């Protein structure tokens, strides 16, 4: 099977991670994969594409690259008029797939994803709520599937120790990993810290973004600098695994229009339970050892954190079960299996 994967491959993010590792998995199984990316945005200031990525600078060049690959299937991840039009120009023998990694919402009538109705063969949502919303808001009537995006396959690249629950009698070690922006709602973790940290807990905030200065000022103004620390950019690889396993509970209070953040899968792989607000496709990550608030109701987030703290205090969390849930449902092998089966069924329905 010849496959074109089209997505923005510069910088760090979910699209880059998913596309890179799906290409790697399909190639290992004998399929020919061509990865295509738009040119880097000026805000990045550099071209950090991976090896073998075909970068295009215009629609004509994109069409030339896609047609030259003679794909049996082309998958567009992310949005953009050029990428949608380029795949539509691939020819009738190529099965065309749009992969929705955001929430499925349609913020405006003039949205490039409307082109999916005019020649695409299937859509895939990153989570079942995402798929349902896309179908509803874009009036999709064709085949659809739900398959998660691939996270970094930590379990195959590095050593992930089996994790056992530790005592939290000296306070729960909370962590946030991700971007800082209004919709990520990190400020809630600072505003309500005393309500869930029980006088002993600590919170490390990893990442960066537009709200960094505001969050730092909030911490200082509340006299919490000895218990809440902004740590900056988090490491990669084995150091990232060790970091995740150093915490007791991950917190994700997002109110953003989400797809399904890959950091939750990485936490699961490392045996780190989480509390997350159930936006977008996040509910598909539900497991017995974490809590996802129903319907994205942020008013239930802090009470859910308090519930998880009590469960940790009572040793009512099974970290081995959490890691097994990841292996059974979201591991590299499992997700490549699902993507390969979906594409082969689409290309060779008989």
Coordinates of C-alpha atoms in Angstrom, one line a residue:
X1 CA 0.0 0.0 0.0
X2 CA 1.3 3.5 -0.9
X3 CA 0.2 6.2 1.6
X4 CA 0.7 10.0 1.6
X5 CA 0.5 11.6 5.1
X6 CA 0.0 15.3 4.9
X7 CA 0.5 17.5 8.0
X8 CA 2.5 20.4 9.3
X9 CA 5.9 18.9 10.4
X10 CA 7.7 21.8 11.9
X11 CA 8.1 22.5 15.6
X12 CA 6.7 20.3 18.3
X13 CA 3.1 19.2 18.6
X14 CA 0.5 16.5 18.3
X15 CA 0.3 16.5 14.5
X16 CA 4.1 16.2 14.1
X17 CA 4.3 13.4 16.6
X18 CA 1.4 11.4 15.2
X19 CA 2.5 11.8 11.6
X20 CA 6.1 10.9 12.3
X21 CA 5.3 7.7 14.2
X22 CA 2.4 6.6 12.0
X23 CA 4.8 6.8 9.0
X24 CA 7.4 4.9 10.9
X25 CA 5.0 2.1 11.9
X26 CA 3.5 1.7 8.4
X27 CA 6.9 1.6 6.8
X28 CA 8.0 -1.1 9.2
X29 CA 5.1 -3.2 7.9
X30 CA 6.2 -2.8 4.3
X31 CA 4.1 0.1 3.2
X32 CA 5.4 3.0 1.1
X33 CA 4.8 6.2 3.0
X34 CA 5.4 9.8 1.7
X35 CA 5.2 12.5 4.4
X36 CA 4.3 16.0 3.0
X37 CA 4.3 19.3 4.9
X38 CA 3.7 23.0 4.2
X39 CA 6.7 25.2 4.5
X40 CA 7.4 26.4 8.1
X41 CA 5.5 29.4 9.4
X42 CA 7.6 32.6 9.8
X43 CA 7.0 32.5 13.5
X44 CA 9.1 29.4 13.8
X45 CA 12.1 31.0 12.0
X46 CA 13.6 27.7 11.0
X47 CA 12.9 24.6 9.0
X48 CA 13.1 21.6 11.4
X49 CA 11.5 19.0 9.3
X50 CA 12.4 15.4 9.8
X51 CA 14.3 13.3 7.4
X52 CA 12.4 12.4 4.2
X53 CA 9.7 15.1 4.6
X54 CA 8.6 16.7 1.3
X55 CA 8.0 20.4 1.9
X56 CA 5.9 22.3 -0.5
X57 CA 5.5 26.1 -1.0
X58 CA 2.4 26.2 -3.1
X59 CA -0.6 24.2 -4.3
X60 CA 1.0 23.3 -7.7
X61 CA 4.0 21.9 -6.0
X62 CA 1.8 20.0 -3.5
X63 CA -0.2 18.4 -6.3
X64 CA 3.0 17.4 -8.1
X65 CA 4.4 15.7 -5.0
X66 CA 1.2 13.8 -4.3
X67 CA 0.6 12.6 -7.8
X68 CA 4.3 11.6 -8.0
X69 CA 3.8 9.3 -5.0
X70 CA 0.9 7.6 -6.8
X71 CA -0.8 6.9 -3.4
X72 CA -3.5 4.4 -2.8
X73 CA -4.6 6.6 0.2
X74 CA -3.8 10.1 1.3
X75 CA -4.5 11.3 4.9
X76 CA -4.8 15.0 5.7
X77 CA -4.1 15.9 9.3
X78 CA -4.9 19.4 10.4
X79 CA -6.6 22.1 8.4
X80 CA -5.6 24.2 5.4
X81 CA -7.1 25.0 2.0
X82 CA -4.0 24.0 0.1
X83 CA -3.8 20.6 1.8
X84 CA -7.4 19.8 1.3
X85 CA -7.4 20.9 -2.4
X86 CA -4.1 19.2 -3.0
X87 CA -5.4 15.8 -1.9
X88 CA -8.6 16.3 -3.9
X89 CA -6.4 16.8 -7.0
X90 CA -4.7 13.4 -6.3
X91 CA -7.0 11.5 -8.7
X92 CA -9.9 9.2 -8.4
X93 CA -7.9 6.1 -7.6
X94 CA -6.5 7.6 -4.4
X95 CA -8.7 7.2 -1.3
X96 CA -8.9 10.5 0.5
X97 CA -9.1 10.8 4.3
X98 CA -9.4 13.7 6.6
X99 CA -8.2 13.2 10.2
X100 CA -9.8 15.6 12.7
X101 CA -7.4 16.1 15.6
X102 CA -9.2 19.1 17.0
X103 CA -12.7 19.1 18.6
X104 CA -14.8 18.8 15.4
X105 CA -16.2 22.2 15.9
X106 CA -16.9 24.5 13.0
X107 CA -16.0 28.1 14.1
X108 CA -17.0 29.7 10.8
X109 CA -18.9 28.9 7.7
X110 CA -15.8 29.5 5.5
X111 CA -13.7 26.6 6.8
X112 CA -11.4 24.4 4.7
X113 CA -12.8 21.3 6.2
X114 CA -16.1 21.8 4.3
X115 CA -14.1 20.4 1.3
X116 CA -14.3 17.0 2.9
X117 CA -17.8 16.8 1.5
X118 CA -16.6 17.2 -2.0
X119 CA -14.5 14.2 -2.8
X120 CA -13.1 12.7 0.4
X121 CA -13.8 9.1 1.0
X122 CA -13.8 8.9 4.8
X123 CA -13.1 11.0 7.9
X124 CA -11.4 9.9 11.1
X125 CA -11.9 11.6 14.5
X126 CA -9.3 11.5 17.2
X127 CA -12.0 10.6 19.8
X128 CA -15.6 9.5 19.5
X129 CA -17.0 12.8 20.7
X130 CA -14.8 14.5 18.1
X131 CA -16.1 12.2 15.3
X132 CA -19.8 12.8 16.3
X133 CA -19.3 16.5 16.4
X134 CA -17.6 16.7 13.0
X135 CA -20.4 14.6 11.5
X136 CA -23.0 17.0 12.9
X137 CA -21.3 20.3 12.2
X138 CA -19.9 19.6 8.8
X139 CA -22.9 17.5 7.6
X140 CA -20.7 14.5 6.8
X141 CA -22.6 11.6 5.3
X142 CA -19.8 9.3 4.3
X143 CA -17.8 6.6 6.1
X144 CA -16.3 7.5 9.5
X145 CA -14.0 6.0 12.0
X146 CA -12.5 6.9 15.4
X147 CA -8.8 6.2 15.9
X148 CA -6.6 8.1 18.4
X149 CA -3.5 9.9 17.2
X150 CA -0.2 8.3 18.0
X151 CA 1.7 9.7 21.0
X152 CA 5.5 9.3 21.2
X153 CA 5.9 5.5 21.7
X154 CA 7.8 5.8 24.9
X155 CA 7.3 2.1 25.6
X156 CA 9.3 1.0 22.5
X157 CA 12.0 3.6 22.6
X158 CA 12.9 3.7 26.3
X159 CA 12.7 1.8 29.5
X160 CA 9.5 2.4 31.4
X161 CA 9.6 0.8 34.9
X162 CA 6.5 -0.8 36.2
X163 CA 5.2 1.7 38.8
X164 CA 3.9 1.0 42.3
X165 CA 1.9 3.5 44.4
X166 CA 3.9 5.5 46.9
X167 CA 2.7 7.0 50.1
X168 CA 1.4 10.6 49.9
X169 CA 1.3 11.3 53.6
X170 CA 3.8 14.1 53.1
X171 CA 1.6 15.7 50.4
X172 CA 0.6 14.9 46.8
X173 CA 3.0 15.9 44.1
X174 CA 0.8 17.5 41.4
X175 CA 2.0 18.4 37.9
X176 CA 0.7 20.2 34.8
X177 CA 2.3 19.6 31.4
X178 CA 1.4 21.7 28.3
X179 CA 0.9 25.1 26.9
X180 CA -0.1 28.2 28.9
X181 CA -3.0 30.1 27.4
X182 CA -6.4 31.3 28.6
X183 CA -8.3 28.2 27.3
X184 CA -5.8 25.9 29.0
X185 CA -7.0 27.3 32.3
X186 CA -3.8 26.8 34.3
X187 CA -4.8 29.7 36.5
X188 CA -7.5 27.6 38.1
X189 CA -4.8 25.3 39.5
X190 CA -3.3 28.3 41.3
X191 CA -6.5 30.0 42.3
X192 CA -7.9 26.9 43.9
X193 CA -4.6 25.4 45.1
X194 CA -5.3 25.5 48.8
X195 CA -8.7 23.7 48.2
X196 CA -7.1 20.5 46.8
X197 CA -3.5 20.5 48.1
X198 CA -4.5 20.0 51.7
X199 CA -1.7 22.1 53.2
X200 CA 1.1 19.7 52.1
X201 CA 0.9 19.2 48.4
X202 CA 3.1 20.8 45.7
X203 CA 2.5 21.7 42.1
X204 CA 5.0 21.9 39.3
X205 CA 3.9 23.6 36.1
X206 CA 5.8 22.5 33.0
X207 CA 5.6 24.2 29.6
X208 CA 5.3 27.7 28.3
X209 CA 3.0 30.1 26.5
X210 CA 1.2 33.5 26.6
X211 CA 0.0 33.3 30.2
X212 CA 3.5 32.6 31.7
X213 CA 4.0 36.0 33.2
X214 CA 0.5 36.2 34.6
X215 CA 0.8 32.8 36.2
X216 CA 4.1 33.6 37.8
X217 CA 2.6 36.8 39.2
X218 CA -0.4 34.9 40.6
X219 CA 2.0 32.5 42.4
X220 CA 4.0 35.3 43.9
X221 CA 1.0 37.4 44.9
X222 CA -0.5 34.4 46.8
X223 CA 2.7 33.6 48.6
X224 CA 2.8 30.2 47.1
X225 CA 6.3 30.3 45.6
X226 CA 7.5 27.6 48.0
X227 CA 4.9 25.2 46.8
X228 CA 4.1 26.0 43.2
X229 CA 7.0 26.1 40.8
X230 CA 7.0 27.1 37.1
X231 CA 9.6 24.7 35.6
X232 CA 9.9 25.7 32.0
X233 CA 10.2 23.3 29.0
X234 CA 10.1 19.7 30.0
X235 CA 12.7 17.2 28.7
X236 CA 12.3 14.4 26.2
X237 CA 13.0 10.6 26.2
X238 CA 14.1 8.7 29.2
X239 CA 14.4 11.9 31.3
X240 CA 10.7 12.7 30.5
X241 CA 9.7 9.2 31.6
X242 CA 11.6 9.6 34.9
X243 CA 10.0 13.1 35.4
X244 CA 6.5 11.8 34.9
X245 CA 7.1 8.9 37.3
X246 CA 8.2 11.4 39.9
X247 CA 4.7 12.8 40.3
X248 CA 1.5 11.4 41.9
X249 CA -1.2 13.2 39.9
X250 CA -1.4 15.1 36.6
X251 CA -3.9 17.9 36.3
X252 CA -5.4 19.1 33.0
X253 CA -8.1 21.8 33.6
X254 CA -8.6 22.7 30.0
X255 CA -11.7 24.5 28.7
X256 CA -10.3 24.6 25.2
X257 CA -11.9 23.0 22.1
X258 CA -9.7 19.9 22.4
X259 CA -9.0 16.9 20.3
X260 CA -7.4 14.6 22.8
X261 CA -4.0 15.8 24.3
X262 CA -1.3 13.2 23.8
X263 CA 0.3 14.1 27.1
X264 CA -2.5 12.1 28.8
X265 CA -1.5 9.0 26.9
X266 CA 2.2 9.6 27.9
X267 CA 1.1 9.9 31.5
X268 CA -0.9 6.7 31.3
X269 CA 2.1 4.9 29.7
X270 CA 4.2 5.9 32.7
X271 CA 1.7 5.0 35.3
X272 CA 0.8 8.6 36.2
X273 CA -3.0 9.0 37.0
X274 CA -4.7 12.2 35.9
X275 CA -7.7 14.4 36.4
X276 CA -8.8 16.1 33.2
X277 CA -11.7 18.2 32.1
X278 CA -13.7 16.2 29.6
X279 CA -13.4 18.4 26.6
X280 CA -13.4 17.1 23.0
X281 CA -12.0 13.6 22.7
X282 CA -10.6 13.4 26.2
X283 CA -13.5 11.2 27.5
X284 CA -12.1 8.3 25.3
X285 CA -9.1 8.2 27.6
X286 CA -11.3 7.2 30.6
X287 CA -9.8 4.5 32.8
X288 CA -10.5 3.2 36.4
X289 CA -7.4 5.0 37.8
X290 CA -8.1 8.5 36.6
X291 CA -11.0 10.9 36.6
X292 CA -12.4 12.8 33.6
X293 CA -15.1 15.3 34.4
X294 CA -18.4 14.6 32.5
X295 CA -19.4 16.9 29.7
X296 CA -16.5 19.2 30.1
X297 CA -18.1 20.8 33.2
X298 CA -15.2 22.6 34.8
X299 CA -17.1 23.2 38.0
X300 CA -16.6 19.5 38.8
X301 CA -12.8 19.7 38.2
X302 CA -11.6 20.7 41.7
X303 CA -14.0 18.3 43.4
X304 CA -12.6 15.5 41.2
X305 CA -9.1 16.4 42.2
X306 CA -10.1 16.2 45.8
X307 CA -11.6 12.8 45.2
X308 CA -8.4 11.6 43.5
X309 CA -6.3 12.8 46.5
X310 CA -8.5 10.8 48.8
X311 CA -8.1 7.7 46.6
X312 CA -4.3 8.2 46.6
X313 CA -4.3 8.5 50.4
X314 CA -6.4 5.3 50.6
X315 CA -4.2 3.4 48.0
X316 CA -7.3 3.1 45.9
X317 CA -5.3 3.5 42.6
X318 CA -3.7 0.7 40.7
X319 CA -0.7 2.0 38.6
X320 CA 0.0 -1.3 37.0
X321 CA -3.6 -1.5 35.8
X322 CA -3.2 2.1 34.4
X323 CA -0.1 1.1 32.5
X324 CA -1.8 -2.0 31.2
X325 CA -4.7 0.0 30.0
X326 CA -2.4 2.1 27.9
X327 CA -0.7 -1.0 26.4
X328 CA -4.0 -2.6 25.6
X329 CA -5.6 0.4 24.0
X330 CA -3.1 3.1 23.1
X331 CA 0.3 1.6 22.6
X332 CA 2.3 2.1 19.4
X333 CA 1.6 -1.5 18.1
X334 CA -2.1 -1.2 18.9
X335 CA -2.6 2.2 17.2
X336 CA -0.6 1.2 14.1
X337 CA -2.7 -1.9 13.9
X338 CA -5.8 0.1 13.9
X339 CA -4.6 2.7 11.3
X340 CA -3.3 0.0 9.0
X341 CA -6.5 -2.1 9.2
X342 CA -8.6 1.0 8.5
X343 CA -6.5 2.1 5.5
X344 CA -6.3 -1.4 4.0
X345 CA -10.1 -1.8 4.3
X346 CA -10.6 1.5 2.6
X347 CA -8.1 0.8 -0.2
X348 CA -9.0 -2.9 -0.7
X349 CA -12.6 -3.3 0.5
X350 CA -12.9 -6.8 -0.9

